[in-house]
Tab-separated table of C-alpha atoms and ligand atoms in Angstrom:
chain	number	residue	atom	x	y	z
A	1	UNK	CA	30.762	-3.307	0.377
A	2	UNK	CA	28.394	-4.853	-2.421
A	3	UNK	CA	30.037	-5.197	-5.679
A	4	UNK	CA	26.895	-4.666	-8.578
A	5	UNK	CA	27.096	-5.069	-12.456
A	6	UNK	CA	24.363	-3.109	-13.986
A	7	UNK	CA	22.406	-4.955	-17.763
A	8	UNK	CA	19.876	-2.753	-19.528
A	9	UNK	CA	21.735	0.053	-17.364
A	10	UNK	CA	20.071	3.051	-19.616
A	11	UNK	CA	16.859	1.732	-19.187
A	12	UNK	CA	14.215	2.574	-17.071
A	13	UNK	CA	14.857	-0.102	-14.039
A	14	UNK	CA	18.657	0.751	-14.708
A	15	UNK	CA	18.768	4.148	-14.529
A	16	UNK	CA	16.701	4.070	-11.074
A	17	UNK	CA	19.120	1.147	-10.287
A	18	UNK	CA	22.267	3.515	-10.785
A	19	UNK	CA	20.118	6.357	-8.764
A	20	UNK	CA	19.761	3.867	-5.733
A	21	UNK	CA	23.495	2.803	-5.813
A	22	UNK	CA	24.597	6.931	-5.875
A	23	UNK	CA	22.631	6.987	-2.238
A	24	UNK	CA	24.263	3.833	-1.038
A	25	UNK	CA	28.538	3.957	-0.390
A	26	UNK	CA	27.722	0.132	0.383
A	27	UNK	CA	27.115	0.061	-3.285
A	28	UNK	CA	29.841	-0.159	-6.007
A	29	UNK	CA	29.240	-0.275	-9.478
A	30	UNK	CA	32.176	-2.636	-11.220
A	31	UNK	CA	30.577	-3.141	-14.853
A	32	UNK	CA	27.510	-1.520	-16.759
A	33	UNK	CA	25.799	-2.752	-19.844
A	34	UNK	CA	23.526	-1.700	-22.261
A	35	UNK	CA	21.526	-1.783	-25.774
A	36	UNK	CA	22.740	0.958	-28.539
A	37	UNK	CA	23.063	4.363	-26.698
A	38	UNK	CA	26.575	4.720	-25.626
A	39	UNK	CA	25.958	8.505	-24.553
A	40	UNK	CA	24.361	7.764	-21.641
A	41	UNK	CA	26.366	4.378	-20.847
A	42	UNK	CA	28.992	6.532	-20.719
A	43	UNK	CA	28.331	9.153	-18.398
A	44	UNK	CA	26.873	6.391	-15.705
A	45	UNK	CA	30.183	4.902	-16.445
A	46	UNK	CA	31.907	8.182	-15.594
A	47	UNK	CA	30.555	8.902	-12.272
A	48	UNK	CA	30.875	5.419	-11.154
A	49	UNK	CA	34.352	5.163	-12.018
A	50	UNK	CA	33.248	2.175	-14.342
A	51	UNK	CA	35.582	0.589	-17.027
A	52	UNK	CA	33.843	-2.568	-18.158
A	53	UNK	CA	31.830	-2.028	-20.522
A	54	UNK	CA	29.756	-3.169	-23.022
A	55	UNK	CA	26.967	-2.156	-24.950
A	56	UNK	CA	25.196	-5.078	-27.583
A	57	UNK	CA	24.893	-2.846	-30.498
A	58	UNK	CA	27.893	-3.125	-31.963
A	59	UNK	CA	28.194	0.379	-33.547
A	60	UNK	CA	27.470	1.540	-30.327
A	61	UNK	CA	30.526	-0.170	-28.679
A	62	UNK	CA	32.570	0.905	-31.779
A	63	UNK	CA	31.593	4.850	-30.503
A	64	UNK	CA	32.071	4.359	-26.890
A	65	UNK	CA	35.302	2.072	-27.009
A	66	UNK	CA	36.835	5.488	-29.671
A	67	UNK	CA	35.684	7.916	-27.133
A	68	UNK	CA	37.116	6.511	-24.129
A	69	UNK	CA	39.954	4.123	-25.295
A	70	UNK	CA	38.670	1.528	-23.401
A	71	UNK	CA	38.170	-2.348	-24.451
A	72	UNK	CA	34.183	-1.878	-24.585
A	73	UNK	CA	32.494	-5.416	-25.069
A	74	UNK	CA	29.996	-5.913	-28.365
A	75	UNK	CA	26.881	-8.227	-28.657
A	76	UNK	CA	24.592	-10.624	-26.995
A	77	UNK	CA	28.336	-12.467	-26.132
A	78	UNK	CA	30.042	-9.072	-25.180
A	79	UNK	CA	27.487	-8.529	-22.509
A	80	UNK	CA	28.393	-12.584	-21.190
A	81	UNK	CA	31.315	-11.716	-21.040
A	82	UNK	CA	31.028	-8.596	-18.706
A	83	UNK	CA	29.184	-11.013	-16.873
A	84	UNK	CA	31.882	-13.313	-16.416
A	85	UNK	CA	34.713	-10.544	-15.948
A	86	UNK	CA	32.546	-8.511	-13.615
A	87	UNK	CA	32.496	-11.703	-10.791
A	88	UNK	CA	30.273	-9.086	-9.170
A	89	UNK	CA	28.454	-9.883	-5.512
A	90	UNK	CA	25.275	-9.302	-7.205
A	91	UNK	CA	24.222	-8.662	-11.356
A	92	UNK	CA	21.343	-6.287	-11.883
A	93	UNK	CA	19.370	-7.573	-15.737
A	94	UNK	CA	17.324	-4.930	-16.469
A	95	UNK	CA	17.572	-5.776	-19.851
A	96	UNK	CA	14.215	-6.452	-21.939
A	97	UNK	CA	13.367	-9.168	-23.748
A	98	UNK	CA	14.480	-13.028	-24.046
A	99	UNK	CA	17.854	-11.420	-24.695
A	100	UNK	CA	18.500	-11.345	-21.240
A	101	UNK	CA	18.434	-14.911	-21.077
A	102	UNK	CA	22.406	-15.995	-21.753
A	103	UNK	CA	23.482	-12.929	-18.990
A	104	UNK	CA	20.662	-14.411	-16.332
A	105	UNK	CA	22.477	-18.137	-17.046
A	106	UNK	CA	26.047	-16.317	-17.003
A	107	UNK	CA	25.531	-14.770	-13.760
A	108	UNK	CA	24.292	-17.528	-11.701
A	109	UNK	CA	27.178	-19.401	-13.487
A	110	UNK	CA	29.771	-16.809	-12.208
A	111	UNK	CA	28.585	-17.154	-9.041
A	112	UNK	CA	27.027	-13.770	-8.530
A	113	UNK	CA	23.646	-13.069	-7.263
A	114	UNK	CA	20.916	-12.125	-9.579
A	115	UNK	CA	18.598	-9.705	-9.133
A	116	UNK	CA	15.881	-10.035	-12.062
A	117	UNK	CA	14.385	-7.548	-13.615
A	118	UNK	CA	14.332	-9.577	-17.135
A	119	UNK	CA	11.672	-11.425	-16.506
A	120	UNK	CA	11.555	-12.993	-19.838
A	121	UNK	CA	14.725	-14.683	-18.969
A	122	UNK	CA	12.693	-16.906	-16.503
A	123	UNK	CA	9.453	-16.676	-18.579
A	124	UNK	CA	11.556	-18.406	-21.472
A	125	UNK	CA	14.316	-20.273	-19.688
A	126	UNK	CA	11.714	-21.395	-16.817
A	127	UNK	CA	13.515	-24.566	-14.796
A	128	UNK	CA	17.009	-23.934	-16.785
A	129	UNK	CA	16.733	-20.942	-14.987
A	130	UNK	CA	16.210	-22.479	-11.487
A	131	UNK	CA	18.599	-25.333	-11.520
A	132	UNK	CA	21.154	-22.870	-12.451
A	133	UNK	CA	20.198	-21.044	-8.945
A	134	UNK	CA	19.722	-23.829	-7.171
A	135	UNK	CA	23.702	-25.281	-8.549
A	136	UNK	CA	24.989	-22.338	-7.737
A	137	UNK	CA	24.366	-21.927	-4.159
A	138	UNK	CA	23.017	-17.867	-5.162
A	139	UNK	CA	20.196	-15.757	-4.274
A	140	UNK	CA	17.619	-14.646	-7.200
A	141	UNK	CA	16.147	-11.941	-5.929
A	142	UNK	CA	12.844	-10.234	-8.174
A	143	UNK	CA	13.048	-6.836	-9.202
A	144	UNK	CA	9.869	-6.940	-10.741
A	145	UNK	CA	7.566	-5.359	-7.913
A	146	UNK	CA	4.700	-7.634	-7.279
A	147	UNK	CA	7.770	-10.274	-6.958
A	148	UNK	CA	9.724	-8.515	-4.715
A	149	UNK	CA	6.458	-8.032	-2.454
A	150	UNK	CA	5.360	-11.727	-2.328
A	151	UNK	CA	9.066	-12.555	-1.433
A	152	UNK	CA	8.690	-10.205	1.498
A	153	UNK	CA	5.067	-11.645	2.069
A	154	UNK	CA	6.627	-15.238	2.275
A	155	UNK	CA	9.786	-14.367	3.860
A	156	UNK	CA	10.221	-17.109	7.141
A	157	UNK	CA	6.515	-19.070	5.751
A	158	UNK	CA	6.695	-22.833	5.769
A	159	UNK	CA	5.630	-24.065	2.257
A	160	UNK	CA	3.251	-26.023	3.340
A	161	UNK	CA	1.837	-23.266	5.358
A	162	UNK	CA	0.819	-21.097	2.407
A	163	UNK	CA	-2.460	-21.533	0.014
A	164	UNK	CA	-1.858	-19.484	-2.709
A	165	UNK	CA	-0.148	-16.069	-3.997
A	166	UNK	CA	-2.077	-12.957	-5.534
A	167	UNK	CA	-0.216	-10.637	-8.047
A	168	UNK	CA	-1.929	-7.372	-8.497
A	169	UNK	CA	-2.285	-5.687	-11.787
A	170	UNK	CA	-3.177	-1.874	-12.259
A	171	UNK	CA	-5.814	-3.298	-15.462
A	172	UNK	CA	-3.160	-0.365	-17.305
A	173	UNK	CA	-4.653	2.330	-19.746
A	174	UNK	CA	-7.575	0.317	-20.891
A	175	UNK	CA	-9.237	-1.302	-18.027
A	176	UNK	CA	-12.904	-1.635	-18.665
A	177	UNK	CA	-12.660	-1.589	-21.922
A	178	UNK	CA	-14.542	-3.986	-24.716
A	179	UNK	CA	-12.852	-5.746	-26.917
A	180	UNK	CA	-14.246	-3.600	-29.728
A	181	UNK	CA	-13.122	-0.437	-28.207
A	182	UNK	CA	-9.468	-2.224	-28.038
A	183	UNK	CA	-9.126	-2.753	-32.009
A	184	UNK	CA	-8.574	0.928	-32.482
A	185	UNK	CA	-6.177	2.319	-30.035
A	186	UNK	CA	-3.283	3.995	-30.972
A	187	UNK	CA	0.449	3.301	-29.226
A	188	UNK	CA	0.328	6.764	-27.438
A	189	UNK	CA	-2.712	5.508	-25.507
A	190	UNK	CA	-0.999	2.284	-25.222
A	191	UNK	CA	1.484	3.807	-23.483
A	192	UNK	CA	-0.015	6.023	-21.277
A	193	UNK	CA	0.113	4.027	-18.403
A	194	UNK	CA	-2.132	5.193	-15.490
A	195	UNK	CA	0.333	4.328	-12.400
A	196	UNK	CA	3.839	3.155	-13.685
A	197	UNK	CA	6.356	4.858	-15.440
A	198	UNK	CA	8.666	2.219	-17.742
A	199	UNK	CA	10.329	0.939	-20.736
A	200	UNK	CA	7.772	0.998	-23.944
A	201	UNK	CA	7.670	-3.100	-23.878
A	202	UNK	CA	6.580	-3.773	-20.447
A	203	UNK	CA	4.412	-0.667	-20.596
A	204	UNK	CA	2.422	-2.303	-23.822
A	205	UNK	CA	2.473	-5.478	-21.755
A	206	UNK	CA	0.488	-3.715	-18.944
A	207	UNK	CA	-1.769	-2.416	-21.620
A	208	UNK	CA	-2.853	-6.196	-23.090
A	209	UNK	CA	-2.493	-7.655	-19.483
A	210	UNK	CA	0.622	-9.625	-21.284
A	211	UNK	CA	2.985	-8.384	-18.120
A	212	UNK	CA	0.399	-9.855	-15.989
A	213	UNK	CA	0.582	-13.296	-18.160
A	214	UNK	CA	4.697	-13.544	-17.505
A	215	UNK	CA	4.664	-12.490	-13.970
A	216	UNK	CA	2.445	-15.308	-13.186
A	217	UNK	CA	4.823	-17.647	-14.954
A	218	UNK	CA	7.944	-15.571	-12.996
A	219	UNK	CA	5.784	-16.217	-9.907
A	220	UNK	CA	5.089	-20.002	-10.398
A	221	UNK	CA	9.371	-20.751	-10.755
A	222	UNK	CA	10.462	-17.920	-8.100
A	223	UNK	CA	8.024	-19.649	-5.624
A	224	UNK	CA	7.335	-23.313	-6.936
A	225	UNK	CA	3.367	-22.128	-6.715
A	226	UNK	CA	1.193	-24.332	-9.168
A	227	UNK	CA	-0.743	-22.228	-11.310
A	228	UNK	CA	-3.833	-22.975	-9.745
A	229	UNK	CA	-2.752	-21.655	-6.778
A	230	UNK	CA	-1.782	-18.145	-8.296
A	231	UNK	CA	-4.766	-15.658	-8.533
A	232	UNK	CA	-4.298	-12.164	-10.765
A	233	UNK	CA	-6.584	-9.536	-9.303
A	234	UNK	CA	-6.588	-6.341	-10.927
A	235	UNK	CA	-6.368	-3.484	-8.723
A	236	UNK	CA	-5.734	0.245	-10.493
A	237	UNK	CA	-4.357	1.910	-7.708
A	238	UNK	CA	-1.436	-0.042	-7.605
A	239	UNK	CA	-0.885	0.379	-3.788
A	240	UNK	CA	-0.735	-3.189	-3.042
A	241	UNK	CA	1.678	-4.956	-4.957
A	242	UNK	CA	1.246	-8.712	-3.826
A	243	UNK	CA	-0.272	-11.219	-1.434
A	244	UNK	CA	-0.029	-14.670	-0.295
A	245	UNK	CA	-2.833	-16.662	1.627
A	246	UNK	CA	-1.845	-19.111	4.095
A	247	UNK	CA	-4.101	-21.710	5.539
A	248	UNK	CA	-4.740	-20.334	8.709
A	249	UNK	CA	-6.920	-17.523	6.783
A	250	UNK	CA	-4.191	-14.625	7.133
A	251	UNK	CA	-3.858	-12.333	4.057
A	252	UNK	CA	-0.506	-11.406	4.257
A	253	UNK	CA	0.151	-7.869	1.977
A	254	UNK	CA	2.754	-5.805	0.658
A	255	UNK	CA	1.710	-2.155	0.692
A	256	UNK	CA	3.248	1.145	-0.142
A	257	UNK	CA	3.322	3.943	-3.219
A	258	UNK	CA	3.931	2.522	-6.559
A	259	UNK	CA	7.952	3.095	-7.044
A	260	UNK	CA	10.216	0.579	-8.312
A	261	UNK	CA	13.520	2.559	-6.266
A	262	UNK	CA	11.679	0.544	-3.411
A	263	UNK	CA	11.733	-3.237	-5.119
A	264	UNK	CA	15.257	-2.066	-6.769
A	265	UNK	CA	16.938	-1.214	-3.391
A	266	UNK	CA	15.205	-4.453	-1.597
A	267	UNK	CA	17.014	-6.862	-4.206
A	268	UNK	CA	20.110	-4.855	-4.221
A	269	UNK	CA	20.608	-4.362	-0.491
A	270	UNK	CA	19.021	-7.521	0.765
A	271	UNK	CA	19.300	-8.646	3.119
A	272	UNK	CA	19.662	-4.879	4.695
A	273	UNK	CA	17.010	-3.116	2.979
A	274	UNK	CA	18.733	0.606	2.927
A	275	UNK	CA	16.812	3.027	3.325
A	276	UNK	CA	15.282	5.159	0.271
A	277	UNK	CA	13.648	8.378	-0.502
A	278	UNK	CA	10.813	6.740	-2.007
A	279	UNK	CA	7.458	9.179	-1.312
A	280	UNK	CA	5.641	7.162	1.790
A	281	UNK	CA	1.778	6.294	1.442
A	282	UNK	CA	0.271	8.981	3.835
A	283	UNK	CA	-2.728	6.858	5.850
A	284	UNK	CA	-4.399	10.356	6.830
A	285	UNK	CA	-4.985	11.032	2.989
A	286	UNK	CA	-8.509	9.757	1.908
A	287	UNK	CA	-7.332	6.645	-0.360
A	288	UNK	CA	-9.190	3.915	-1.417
A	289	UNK	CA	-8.453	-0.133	-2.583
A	290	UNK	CA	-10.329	-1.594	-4.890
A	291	UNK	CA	-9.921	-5.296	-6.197
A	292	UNK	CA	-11.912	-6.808	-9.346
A	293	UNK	CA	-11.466	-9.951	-11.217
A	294	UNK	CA	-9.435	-9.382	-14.965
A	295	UNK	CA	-11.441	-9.154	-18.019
A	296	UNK	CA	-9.489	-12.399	-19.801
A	297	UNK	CA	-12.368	-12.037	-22.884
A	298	UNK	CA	-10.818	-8.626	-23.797
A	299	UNK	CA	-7.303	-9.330	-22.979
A	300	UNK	CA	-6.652	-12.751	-24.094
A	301	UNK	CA	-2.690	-12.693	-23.459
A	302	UNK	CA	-3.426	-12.821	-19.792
A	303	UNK	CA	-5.360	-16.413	-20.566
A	304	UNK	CA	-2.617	-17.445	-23.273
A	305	UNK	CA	-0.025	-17.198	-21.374
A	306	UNK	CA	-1.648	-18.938	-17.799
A	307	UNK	CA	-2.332	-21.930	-20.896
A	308	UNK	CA	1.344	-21.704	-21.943
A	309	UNK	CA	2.558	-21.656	-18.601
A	310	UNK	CA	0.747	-24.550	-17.639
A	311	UNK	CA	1.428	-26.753	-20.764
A	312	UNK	CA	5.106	-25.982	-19.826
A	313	UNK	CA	8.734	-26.509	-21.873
A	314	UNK	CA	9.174	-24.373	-24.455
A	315	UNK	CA	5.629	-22.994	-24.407
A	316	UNK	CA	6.408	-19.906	-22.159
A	317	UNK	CA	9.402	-18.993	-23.993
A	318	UNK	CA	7.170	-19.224	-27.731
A	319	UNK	CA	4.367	-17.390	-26.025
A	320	UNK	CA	6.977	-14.637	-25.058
A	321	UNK	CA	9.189	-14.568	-28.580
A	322	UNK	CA	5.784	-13.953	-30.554
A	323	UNK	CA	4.938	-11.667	-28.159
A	324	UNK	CA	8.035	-9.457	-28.068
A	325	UNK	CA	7.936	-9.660	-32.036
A	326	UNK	CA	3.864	-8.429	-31.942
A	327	UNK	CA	4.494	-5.319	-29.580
A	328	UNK	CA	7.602	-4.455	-31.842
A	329	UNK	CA	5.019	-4.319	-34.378
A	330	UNK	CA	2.474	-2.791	-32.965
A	331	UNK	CA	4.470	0.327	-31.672
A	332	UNK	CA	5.923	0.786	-35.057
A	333	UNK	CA	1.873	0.823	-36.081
A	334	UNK	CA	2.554	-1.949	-38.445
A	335	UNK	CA	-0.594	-3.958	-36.682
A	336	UNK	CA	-3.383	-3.415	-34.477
A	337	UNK	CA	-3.614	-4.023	-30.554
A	338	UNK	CA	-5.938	-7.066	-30.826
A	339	UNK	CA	-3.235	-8.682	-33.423
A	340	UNK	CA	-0.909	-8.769	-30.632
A	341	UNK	CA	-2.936	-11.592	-28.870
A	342	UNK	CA	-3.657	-13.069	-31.998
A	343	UNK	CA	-0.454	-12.860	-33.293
A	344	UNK	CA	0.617	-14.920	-29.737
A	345	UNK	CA	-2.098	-17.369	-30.049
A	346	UNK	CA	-1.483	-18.667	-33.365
A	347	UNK	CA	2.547	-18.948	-33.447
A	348	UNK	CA	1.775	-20.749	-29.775
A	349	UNK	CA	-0.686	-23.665	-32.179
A	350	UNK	CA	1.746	-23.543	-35.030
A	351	UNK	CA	4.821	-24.483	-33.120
A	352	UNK	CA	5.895	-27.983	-31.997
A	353	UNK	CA	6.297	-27.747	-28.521
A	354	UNK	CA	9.576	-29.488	-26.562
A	355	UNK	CA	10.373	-30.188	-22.806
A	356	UNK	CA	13.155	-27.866	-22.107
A	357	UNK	CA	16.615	-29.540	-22.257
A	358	UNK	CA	19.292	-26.587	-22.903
A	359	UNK	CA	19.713	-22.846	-23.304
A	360	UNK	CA	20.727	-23.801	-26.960
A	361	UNK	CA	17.146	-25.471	-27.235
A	362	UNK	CA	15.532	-22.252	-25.957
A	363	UNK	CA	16.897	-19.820	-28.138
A	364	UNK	CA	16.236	-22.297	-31.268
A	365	UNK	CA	12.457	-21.889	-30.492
A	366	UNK	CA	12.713	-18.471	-29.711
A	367	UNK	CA	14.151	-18.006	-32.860
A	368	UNK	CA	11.089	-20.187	-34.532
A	369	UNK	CA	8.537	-18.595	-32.761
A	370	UNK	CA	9.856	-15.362	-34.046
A	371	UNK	CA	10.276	-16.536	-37.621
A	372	UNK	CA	6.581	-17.624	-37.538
A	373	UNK	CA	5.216	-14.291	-35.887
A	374	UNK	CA	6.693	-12.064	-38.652
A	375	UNK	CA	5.477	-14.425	-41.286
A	376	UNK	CA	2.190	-13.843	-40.000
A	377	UNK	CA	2.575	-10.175	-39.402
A	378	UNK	CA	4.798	-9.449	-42.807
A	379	UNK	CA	7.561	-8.081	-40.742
A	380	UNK	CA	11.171	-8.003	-42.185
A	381	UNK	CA	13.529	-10.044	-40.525
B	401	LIG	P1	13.883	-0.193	-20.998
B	401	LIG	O1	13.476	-0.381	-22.401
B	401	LIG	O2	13.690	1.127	-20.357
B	401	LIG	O3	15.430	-0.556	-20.843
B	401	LIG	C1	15.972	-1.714	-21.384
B	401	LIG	C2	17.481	-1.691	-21.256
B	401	LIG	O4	18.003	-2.873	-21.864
B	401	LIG	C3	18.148	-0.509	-21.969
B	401	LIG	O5	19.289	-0.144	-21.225
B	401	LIG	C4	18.582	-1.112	-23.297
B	401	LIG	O6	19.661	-0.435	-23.879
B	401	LIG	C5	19.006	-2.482	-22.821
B	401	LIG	N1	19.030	-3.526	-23.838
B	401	LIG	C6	18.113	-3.812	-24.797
B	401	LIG	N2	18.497	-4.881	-25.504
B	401	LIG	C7	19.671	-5.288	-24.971
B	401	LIG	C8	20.571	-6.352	-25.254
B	401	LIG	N3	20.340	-7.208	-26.257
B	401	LIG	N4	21.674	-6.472	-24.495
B	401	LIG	C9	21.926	-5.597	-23.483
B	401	LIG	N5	21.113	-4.587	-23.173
B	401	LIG	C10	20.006	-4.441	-23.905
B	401	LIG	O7	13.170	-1.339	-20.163
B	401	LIG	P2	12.766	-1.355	-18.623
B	401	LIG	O8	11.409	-0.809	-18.483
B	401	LIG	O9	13.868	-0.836	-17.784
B	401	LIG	O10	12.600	-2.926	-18.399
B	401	LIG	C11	13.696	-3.804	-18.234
B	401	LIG	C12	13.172	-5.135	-17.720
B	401	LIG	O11	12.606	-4.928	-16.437
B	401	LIG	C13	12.069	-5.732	-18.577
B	401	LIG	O12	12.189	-7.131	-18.568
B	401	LIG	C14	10.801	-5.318	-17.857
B	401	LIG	O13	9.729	-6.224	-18.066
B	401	LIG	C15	11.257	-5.352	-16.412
B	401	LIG	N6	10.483	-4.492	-15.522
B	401	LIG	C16	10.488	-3.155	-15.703
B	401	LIG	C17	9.776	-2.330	-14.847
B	401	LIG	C18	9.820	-0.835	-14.958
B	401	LIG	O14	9.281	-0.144	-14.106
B	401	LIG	N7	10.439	-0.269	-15.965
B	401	LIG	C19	9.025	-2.903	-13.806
B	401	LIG	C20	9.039	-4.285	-13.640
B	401	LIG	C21	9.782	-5.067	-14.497
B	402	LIG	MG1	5.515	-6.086	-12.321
């Protein structure tokens, strides 16, 4: 028996999270957490026999906690706390956004494993993040897919046995396209992804290759891989999800149908990986794998953010605050695709960049960085 709190549980990665734990009895939900819809917090929360609860609007938790009677935790500090009370074997966050980043801390802090789906919790809180695992003795185990696949590529590896990682990207909606074509498109193209179906934000972060940009900053602290040493390679039929080189020459891949159930179920059942009903790739069917090199003149995020990892501290966590505030933006059609890159790239030269020291430290700049990016954008605070 696994004991699992669920963040961001009526999202996209959550809701496929709550469909893998229904197949698994080895699987018990003890807490669930989520944004502002109580509805569907609730009935998760029903069928899973759940009681803690909290939700971070606090309207929302006002709703559920009259509907059920229960104590249902409110805010950014509600959801810690859930956290805390949960003492669950393993936290899902599947929350979006840098507001994942006090739950990630809390639950390596509580002593639970942490399976990440927030990558801008490790984007932002980069090495915070990772002495927090390492002090705590736990696993973090990547949701996000091409994560989950180099983990499985590297599984047993010596470090000093591997050369470098490759993290695939599908190229999204607009691969191929000129920079020119870009300044027009609309958010329904945006998010018509070709292979995944998600959340809006990630989804727009496929579209500008941003996703790309934080999963090779997720990459370099899951795996202590400079940046040098991490390749992107876009590849649109996202059938292989990630590979590492080693130095022998082997190519070492992780293959199979784009379905996050299967990176969900790894993290949550590792080290057993239970078996899932995910549709298998059928090798008889004519299919076909194409690699190309990203177009980083069109989609400057993926090239901002490979600078921001590299100059380090709080530039990751800047880069990823103007970047959440930009796609907010653009999906309310308040500013045009191409802004969000610029909007990224000139918060990133306005701000005065610091080592990272504290969590505290982290959310002051993300709370700069987003000051500056709706100055720039005319965005109400
Ligand atoms: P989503 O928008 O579908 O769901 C987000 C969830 O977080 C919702 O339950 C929402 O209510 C909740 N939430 C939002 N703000 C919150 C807050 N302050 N406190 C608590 N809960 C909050 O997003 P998603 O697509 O499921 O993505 C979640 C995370 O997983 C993101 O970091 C994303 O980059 C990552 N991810 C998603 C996918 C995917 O297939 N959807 C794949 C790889 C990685
Ligand atoms: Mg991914």
């Amino acid at each position: 028996m696994r004991t699992v709190a669920i963040l961001g549980a009526t999202g996209s990665i959550g809701s496929q999270a709550l469909e893998i734990v229904r197949d698994h009895p080895q699987l018990r939900v003890v807490a669930l957490a989520g944004g502002s819809r109580e509805a569907p917090l609730l009935a998760a929360a029903r069928e899973h026999g759940v009681k803690l609860l909290a939700l971070a609007d606090a309207g929302a938790a006002q709703r559920a906690a009259a509907e059920t009677g229960l104590d249902v935790l409110s805010g950014d500090q509600g959801v810690v706390e859930l956290v805390r009370r949960a003492d669950a074997d393993v936290v899902l966050n599947a929350v979006v956004g840098a507001a994942g980043l006090e739950a990630t801390m809390a639950a390596l802090q509580a002593g639970s494993d942490l399976a990440l789906a927030n990558k801008e919790s490790l984007v932002a809180g980069g090495e915070l993040v990772t002495a927090a695992v390492r002090a705590s003795g736990r696993m973090l185990l990547p949701v996000d897919s091409e994560h989950s696949a180099l983990q499985q590529c590297l599984a047993g590896a010596p470090s000093e046995t591997l050369e470098s990682l490759v993290i695939t990207a599908s190229g999204g909606p607009f691969r191929g396209w000129t920079a020119e074509r870009l300044a027009d498109v609309t958010p329904p193209q945006a998010l018509a992804h070709p292979t995944w179906s998600m959340g809006t934000k990630v989804t727009i972060d496929s579209a500008t290759l941003m996703n790309k940009g934080l999963e090779l900053i997720e990459a370099h602290h899951l795996f202590g891989v400079d940046y040098p040493d991490i390749e992107v390679v876009v590849h649109p039929q996202s059938i292989v999800h990630g590979m590492a080189r080693f130095r022998d020459g082997a190519l070492i891949a992780h293959v199979g149908l784009p379905d996050m159930r299967v990176p969900i179920s790894y993290a949550l059942t590792y080290p057993d990986r239970a078996a899932t009903s995910a549709p298998r790739l059928d090798l008889a069917a004519p299919f076909s794998l194409d690699f190309q090199p990203p177009d980083t003149t069109a989609f400057r995020c993926l090239g901002l953010a490979r600078q921001a990892g590299q100059a380090g501290g709080t530039a990751p966590c800047v880069l990823n605050a103007a970047n959440e505030v930009a796609v907010a933006s653009f999906l309310a059609g308040r500013c045009g695709f191409l802004q969000i890159a610029d909007t990224v790239d000139a918060v990133l030269a306005e701000s005065e960049l610091e080592p990272l020291q504290s969590v505290e430290q982290v959310l002051a700049a993300d709370r700069r960085a987003r000051e500056l990016a709706r100055d720039r954008l005319g965005v109400p605070a």
